[in-house]
Amino acid sequence: MSEPYRWKGGDIIGSGRQSAFTTFGTEAAWLAGLTGWMVLGAVAIALALAALMVAASRSREGALTHRQGMRLVLWAGGIVPSVVLLALLIATLPAMRPIRAARDDLRVTVTGEQFWWRMAYRPAGAAAVTSANELRLPVGRDVVLALEGGDVLHSFWVPGLAGKMDMVPGRTNTLVVHATRAGRFRGQCAEFCGLSHALMAFDVVAMEPAAFDAWLAAERRPVTTAASTGARLFDAHGCGGCHAVRGTGAAGAIGPDLTHLGARASMAAGIQPLTTANLVRFIRDAPAVKPGARMPAYPQMSAADATAIARWLETNR
């Protein structure tokens, strides 16, 4: 991920999109401001200390009386640093206020799995919509993220959106976020969770409210290609035992929901562009791409069958 490369659709993706300095959320902007104030305060104190050291090293012996020395210690070592730190505290206290959630705010349950992300959108007054490995947010609206650990400890981290928060099995931690501009960004698991911890990323797509509402409505619809060759092979090879594809008989809940996989920019939890070749390789031998993944290899599946399944999944948008 150190070199930029191009996803389908033309977006340039590189290391810069997962950065605390590329903010697109209210909390991240506050954190960036807090960091700036803390750095300025630290520099001011360091410069003052350096000036005192230089002055002390160049002054002649006995230049200060005991009384003058004690006054210098009081002001330079006590009063000035205390005033600077108090000013920093007052300036940064607003950053400690959590965003208040309203009853009708969109709620998204994010569950960390080994090694992918389950996303369940729960708009007020409507049925939940399940997706995977891609978090979509409406710009300008508060969104409540209910963070859960499905198996082991994980940690939800989108540097440009908000701070880190742990995902603990058996417990739900709540993070309220507010996206301020549209774009595609990157999130990452920040808690070691197994062999493919470093390969557990996800895309965050901040969208204008109207575009988000249209996407959520489209995501709710089932696929209309259940009679295609790829769909039949998907069923014949038992893929529906772990994966769900709404509009077909596949209703598995062990692995990611693949209903509208073709609308996502990446696959395998954000580590590869979504292409036919990458899908075929992952379908036939997922552990080779993601060590420790619970999806078994299918060496008995022909390349032709895997290609047909991959192309069918790509058409489901």
Short mmCIF file of C-alpha atoms in Angstrom, two decimals:
data_model
loop_
_atom_site.label_atom_id
_atom_site.label_comp_id
_atom_site.label_asym_id
_atom_site.label_seq_id
_atom_site.Cartn_x
_atom_site.Cartn_y
_atom_site.Cartn_z
CA MET A 1 0.00 0.00 0.00
CA SER A 2 3.02 2.33 0.01
CA GLU A 3 2.72 3.08 -3.72
CA PRO A 4 -0.49 4.64 -5.07
CA TYR A 5 -2.53 2.55 -7.46
CA ARG A 6 -5.85 2.87 -9.20
CA TRP A 7 -9.06 1.06 -8.27
CA LYS A 8 -11.70 0.50 -10.87
CA GLY A 9 -13.73 3.66 -11.18
CA GLY A 10 -10.64 5.85 -11.32
CA ASP A 11 -10.05 6.66 -7.65
CA ILE A 12 -6.39 6.99 -6.77
CA ILE A 13 -5.68 5.12 -3.55
CA GLY A 14 -2.41 5.48 -1.68
CA SER A 15 -0.98 5.71 1.80
CA GLY A 16 -2.27 9.27 2.22
CA ARG A 17 -5.91 8.29 2.52
CA GLN A 18 -5.35 6.61 5.92
CA SER A 19 -4.01 9.61 7.76
CA ALA A 20 -4.94 11.58 10.84
CA PHE A 21 -3.93 14.70 8.91
CA THR A 22 -6.47 14.00 6.14
CA THR A 23 -9.57 14.62 8.21
CA PHE A 24 -13.15 14.20 7.07
CA GLY A 25 -14.87 13.89 10.45
CA THR A 26 -15.65 16.30 13.28
CA GLU A 27 -13.83 14.31 15.96
CA ALA A 28 -10.73 13.82 13.81
CA ALA A 29 -10.62 17.56 13.09
CA TRP A 30 -10.78 18.24 16.83
CA LEU A 31 -7.99 15.71 17.43
CA ALA A 32 -5.83 17.32 14.74
CA GLY A 33 -6.40 20.72 16.34
CA LEU A 34 -5.62 19.30 19.78
CA THR A 35 -2.37 17.85 18.44
CA GLY A 36 -1.42 21.21 16.98
CA TRP A 37 -2.04 23.04 20.26
CA MET A 38 -0.10 20.44 22.24
CA VAL A 39 2.86 20.66 19.85
CA LEU A 40 2.89 24.46 20.07
CA GLY A 41 2.81 24.29 23.86
CA ALA A 42 5.61 21.74 23.97
CA VAL A 43 7.73 23.84 21.59
CA ALA A 44 7.19 26.97 23.70
CA ILE A 45 8.26 25.18 26.90
CA ALA A 46 11.25 23.55 25.16
CA LEU A 47 12.43 26.89 23.74
CA ALA A 48 12.12 28.55 27.14
CA LEU A 49 14.09 25.73 28.75
CA ALA A 50 16.76 25.93 26.05
CA ALA A 51 17.06 29.69 26.54
CA LEU A 52 17.52 29.21 30.27
CA MET A 53 20.21 26.58 29.70
CA VAL A 54 22.08 28.83 27.29
CA ALA A 55 21.84 31.78 29.67
CA ALA A 56 23.02 29.67 32.59
CA SER A 57 26.01 28.28 30.69
CA ARG A 58 27.16 31.75 29.57
CA SER A 59 26.64 33.64 32.81
CA ARG A 60 29.56 34.23 35.14
CA GLU A 61 29.69 32.56 38.54
CA GLY A 62 27.72 34.47 41.13
CA ALA A 63 25.76 36.49 38.56
CA LEU A 64 22.53 35.65 40.38
CA THR A 65 21.91 35.97 44.08
CA HIS A 66 20.12 33.20 45.90
CA ARG A 67 16.97 35.29 46.00
CA GLN A 68 17.13 36.00 42.24
CA GLY A 69 17.74 32.32 41.51
CA MET A 70 14.72 31.24 43.54
CA ARG A 71 12.58 33.85 41.75
CA LEU A 72 13.76 32.52 38.40
CA VAL A 73 12.91 28.96 39.41
CA LEU A 74 9.48 30.09 40.58
CA TRP A 75 8.59 31.91 37.35
CA ALA A 76 10.37 29.79 34.74
CA GLY A 77 9.87 26.44 36.45
CA GLY A 78 6.46 26.91 37.99
CA ILE A 79 4.28 29.86 37.00
CA VAL A 80 4.98 30.06 33.24
CA PRO A 81 4.63 26.27 32.55
CA SER A 82 1.47 26.19 34.69
CA VAL A 83 -0.07 29.08 32.75
CA VAL A 84 0.84 27.45 29.42
CA LEU A 85 -0.59 24.07 30.47
CA LEU A 86 -3.75 25.71 31.85
CA ALA A 87 -4.24 27.57 28.57
CA LEU A 88 -3.80 24.31 26.66
CA LEU A 89 -6.34 22.58 28.91
CA ILE A 90 -8.93 25.34 28.43
CA ALA A 91 -8.36 25.42 24.66
CA THR A 92 -8.71 21.66 24.28
CA LEU A 93 -11.57 20.90 26.69
CA PRO A 94 -14.19 21.19 23.89
CA ALA A 95 -12.45 18.33 22.08
CA MET A 96 -13.31 16.01 24.96
CA ARG A 97 -17.06 16.45 24.49
CA PRO A 98 -18.63 13.42 22.80
CA ILE A 99 -21.06 13.95 19.94
CA ARG A 100 -24.61 13.55 21.28
CA ALA A 101 -26.71 10.91 19.53
CA ALA A 102 -30.36 11.58 18.71
CA ARG A 103 -33.09 8.97 18.69
CA ASP A 104 -33.58 9.13 14.90
CA ASP A 105 -29.88 9.05 13.96
CA LEU A 106 -28.76 6.28 11.63
CA ARG A 107 -27.24 3.36 13.53
CA VAL A 108 -24.68 1.00 12.04
CA THR A 109 -23.61 -2.13 13.88
CA VAL A 110 -19.99 -2.89 12.97
CA THR A 111 -18.77 -6.33 13.98
CA GLY A 112 -15.12 -7.32 13.73
CA GLU A 113 -14.59 -10.87 12.46
CA GLN A 114 -11.48 -12.84 11.56
CA PHE A 115 -10.53 -11.10 9.31
CA TRP A 116 -13.28 -8.91 7.90
CA TRP A 117 -16.01 -6.46 8.91
CA ARG A 118 -19.75 -7.02 9.13
CA MET A 119 -21.79 -3.82 8.61
CA ALA A 120 -25.51 -3.72 9.50
CA TYR A 121 -27.28 -0.43 8.72
CA ARG A 122 -30.28 0.23 10.97
CA PRO A 123 -32.13 3.38 9.87
CA ALA A 124 -34.92 4.56 12.15
CA GLY A 125 -38.25 2.96 11.26
CA ALA A 126 -36.84 0.60 8.62
CA ALA A 127 -35.42 -2.90 8.42
CA ALA A 128 -31.68 -3.46 8.76
CA VAL A 129 -29.48 -3.78 5.67
CA THR A 130 -26.37 -5.94 5.92
CA SER A 131 -23.15 -5.40 3.98
CA ALA A 132 -19.45 -6.09 4.55
CA ASN A 133 -16.02 -4.46 4.46
CA GLU A 134 -17.29 -1.05 3.39
CA LEU A 135 -18.75 1.63 5.64
CA ARG A 136 -20.89 4.28 3.95
CA LEU A 137 -21.77 7.49 5.78
CA PRO A 138 -23.97 10.49 4.89
CA VAL A 139 -22.11 13.78 5.05
CA GLY A 140 -23.50 16.24 7.57
CA ARG A 141 -25.45 13.69 9.62
CA ASP A 142 -24.57 12.08 12.94
CA VAL A 143 -24.18 8.31 12.71
CA VAL A 144 -24.08 6.00 15.73
CA LEU A 145 -21.62 3.13 15.33
CA ALA A 146 -22.28 0.15 17.61
CA LEU A 147 -18.92 -1.65 17.71
CA GLU A 148 -18.81 -5.34 18.57
CA GLY A 149 -16.23 -8.12 18.51
CA GLY A 150 -17.54 -11.28 16.92
CA ASP A 151 -14.74 -13.62 17.97
CA VAL A 152 -11.61 -12.00 19.45
CA LEU A 153 -10.57 -8.47 20.35
CA HIS A 154 -10.51 -6.04 17.42
CA SER A 155 -10.17 -2.26 17.24
CA PHE A 156 -12.04 0.10 14.93
CA TRP A 157 -9.84 2.89 13.59
CA VAL A 158 -10.49 5.43 10.85
CA PRO A 159 -7.83 8.10 11.47
CA GLY A 160 -9.52 10.77 9.35
CA LEU A 161 -12.93 10.23 10.99
CA ALA A 162 -12.47 9.68 14.74
CA GLY A 163 -10.26 8.04 17.33
CA LYS A 164 -9.74 4.33 17.95
CA MET A 165 -12.24 2.23 19.86
CA ASP A 166 -11.92 -1.38 20.97
CA MET A 167 -14.35 -4.08 19.84
CA VAL A 168 -14.81 -6.60 22.66
CA PRO A 169 -16.73 -9.88 22.33
CA GLY A 170 -19.87 -9.75 24.45
CA ARG A 171 -19.84 -5.98 24.76
CA THR A 172 -21.08 -3.11 22.57
CA ASN A 173 -19.05 0.11 22.51
CA THR A 174 -20.68 3.16 20.94
CA LEU A 175 -18.94 5.75 18.77
CA VAL A 176 -20.88 8.67 17.29
CA VAL A 177 -19.29 10.06 14.11
CA HIS A 178 -20.04 13.01 11.86
CA ALA A 179 -18.54 13.09 8.34
CA THR A 180 -17.85 16.61 7.06
CA ARG A 181 -16.88 16.00 3.43
CA ALA A 182 -17.42 13.39 0.76
CA GLY A 183 -14.70 11.02 -0.39
CA ARG A 184 -13.27 7.54 -0.08
CA PHE A 185 -11.00 6.85 2.86
CA ARG A 186 -9.52 3.86 4.68
CA GLY A 187 -10.02 2.22 8.05
CA GLN A 188 -7.99 -0.49 9.75
CA CYS A 189 -8.12 -2.94 12.63
CA ALA A 190 -5.78 -1.53 15.28
CA GLU A 191 -5.73 -4.51 17.68
CA PHE A 192 -3.74 -7.67 16.89
CA CYS A 193 -6.38 -10.30 16.17
CA GLY A 194 -4.55 -13.14 14.44
CA LEU A 195 -2.47 -14.07 11.41
CA SER A 196 -4.11 -11.63 9.01
CA HIS A 197 -4.52 -8.72 11.38
CA ALA A 198 -2.53 -6.49 9.01
CA LEU A 199 -4.84 -7.57 6.16
CA MET A 200 -8.03 -6.45 7.90
CA ALA A 201 -8.87 -3.06 6.42
CA PHE A 202 -12.06 -1.50 5.09
CA ASP A 203 -13.19 1.37 2.90
CA VAL A 204 -15.11 4.32 4.29
CA VAL A 205 -17.23 6.14 1.71
CA ALA A 206 -18.62 9.50 2.83
CA MET A 207 -21.49 10.50 0.53
CA GLU A 208 -23.79 13.46 0.08
CA PRO A 209 -27.07 12.73 1.93
CA ALA A 210 -29.19 12.26 -1.21
CA ALA A 211 -26.62 9.92 -2.73
CA PHE A 212 -26.43 7.95 0.51
CA ASP A 213 -30.20 7.57 0.71
CA ALA A 214 -30.28 6.33 -2.89
CA TRP A 215 -27.45 3.88 -2.18
CA LEU A 216 -29.19 2.52 0.94
CA ALA A 217 -32.42 2.02 -1.02
CA ALA A 218 -30.51 0.18 -3.77
CA GLU A 219 -28.66 -1.92 -1.19
CA ARG A 220 -31.99 -3.06 0.21
CA ARG A 221 -33.06 -4.60 -3.10
CA PRO A 222 -32.34 -8.30 -3.80
CA VAL A 223 -30.35 -9.41 -6.84
CA THR A 224 -32.24 -10.25 -10.03
CA THR A 225 -29.76 -12.71 -11.52
CA ALA A 226 -30.57 -15.78 -9.43
CA ALA A 227 -31.10 -17.91 -12.56
CA SER A 228 -27.67 -17.23 -14.08
CA THR A 229 -24.94 -19.85 -14.48
CA GLY A 230 -22.79 -18.19 -11.82
CA ALA A 231 -25.66 -18.26 -9.32
CA ARG A 232 -26.29 -21.95 -9.95
CA LEU A 233 -22.59 -22.77 -9.50
CA PHE A 234 -22.50 -20.63 -6.34
CA ASP A 235 -25.29 -22.83 -4.96
CA ALA A 236 -23.85 -26.10 -6.29
CA HIS A 237 -20.49 -25.55 -4.58
CA GLY A 238 -22.16 -24.81 -1.24
CA CYS A 239 -21.13 -21.14 -1.05
CA GLY A 240 -24.54 -20.25 0.37
CA GLY A 241 -23.73 -22.21 3.52
CA CYS A 242 -21.51 -19.31 4.66
CA HIS A 243 -22.53 -16.34 2.50
CA ALA A 244 -25.84 -14.58 1.92
CA VAL A 245 -27.04 -13.19 -1.41
CA ARG A 246 -30.49 -11.67 -1.08
CA GLY A 247 -32.82 -12.81 -3.84
CA THR A 248 -31.31 -16.31 -3.93
CA GLY A 249 -31.43 -19.30 -1.61
CA ALA A 250 -28.05 -18.33 -0.12
CA ALA A 251 -28.62 -17.18 3.46
CA GLY A 252 -25.37 -18.02 5.27
CA ALA A 253 -24.27 -15.77 8.11
CA ILE A 254 -20.76 -17.09 8.77
CA GLY A 255 -19.02 -15.10 6.04
CA PRO A 256 -19.57 -11.67 4.45
CA ASP A 257 -22.88 -10.79 2.79
CA LEU A 258 -22.18 -10.76 -0.98
CA THR A 259 -25.50 -9.36 -2.21
CA HIS A 260 -24.12 -6.21 -3.85
CA LEU A 261 -20.45 -7.13 -3.94
CA GLY A 262 -20.05 -5.64 -7.43
CA ALA A 263 -20.79 -2.15 -6.08
CA ARG A 264 -17.76 -2.23 -3.78
CA ALA A 265 -14.37 -0.93 -4.84
CA SER A 266 -12.32 -3.51 -2.95
CA MET A 267 -12.48 -7.08 -1.73
CA ALA A 268 -10.98 -9.33 0.96
CA ALA A 269 -11.47 -6.61 3.61
CA GLY A 270 -9.96 -3.75 1.66
CA ILE A 271 -6.68 -5.38 0.66
CA GLN A 272 -7.27 -5.90 -3.08
CA PRO A 273 -9.09 -4.14 -5.92
CA LEU A 274 -12.29 -5.93 -6.90
CA THR A 275 -11.36 -7.64 -10.17
CA THR A 276 -12.37 -10.94 -11.73
CA ALA A 277 -8.83 -12.32 -11.38
CA ASN A 278 -8.61 -11.41 -7.70
CA LEU A 279 -12.06 -12.89 -7.02
CA VAL A 280 -11.18 -16.14 -8.78
CA ARG A 281 -7.99 -16.52 -6.78
CA PHE A 282 -9.75 -15.79 -3.49
CA ILE A 283 -12.65 -18.15 -4.24
CA ARG A 284 -10.33 -21.05 -5.02
CA ASP A 285 -7.74 -20.48 -2.27
CA ALA A 286 -8.67 -17.80 0.27
CA PRO A 287 -6.00 -18.85 2.85
CA ALA A 288 -3.28 -18.17 0.28
CA VAL A 289 -4.46 -14.56 0.05
CA LYS A 290 -5.39 -14.13 3.70
CA PRO A 291 -3.55 -16.53 6.07
CA GLY A 292 -5.74 -17.79 8.89
CA ALA A 293 -8.99 -17.00 7.05
CA ARG A 294 -11.82 -19.34 7.98
CA MET A 295 -12.91 -19.75 4.37
CA PRO A 296 -11.49 -23.08 3.15
CA ALA A 297 -9.63 -23.60 -0.10
CA TYR A 298 -11.49 -25.21 -3.02
CA PRO A 299 -8.79 -26.99 -5.04
CA GLN A 300 -11.48 -29.21 -6.58
CA MET A 301 -13.26 -26.19 -8.12
CA SER A 302 -12.32 -25.63 -11.75
CA ALA A 303 -11.05 -22.27 -12.92
CA ALA A 304 -14.05 -22.05 -15.25
CA ASP A 305 -16.53 -22.49 -12.39
CA ALA A 306 -14.69 -19.98 -10.20
CA THR A 307 -14.63 -17.48 -13.07
CA ALA A 308 -18.37 -17.87 -13.65
CA ILE A 309 -19.08 -17.31 -9.95
CA ALA A 310 -16.75 -14.30 -9.83
CA ARG A 311 -18.35 -12.68 -12.87
CA TRP A 312 -21.81 -13.23 -11.45
CA LEU A 313 -20.83 -11.62 -8.13
CA GLU A 314 -19.35 -8.66 -10.03
CA THR A 315 -22.63 -8.06 -11.84
CA ASN A 316 -24.56 -7.79 -8.57
CA ARG A 317 -24.59 -4.08 -7.91
#
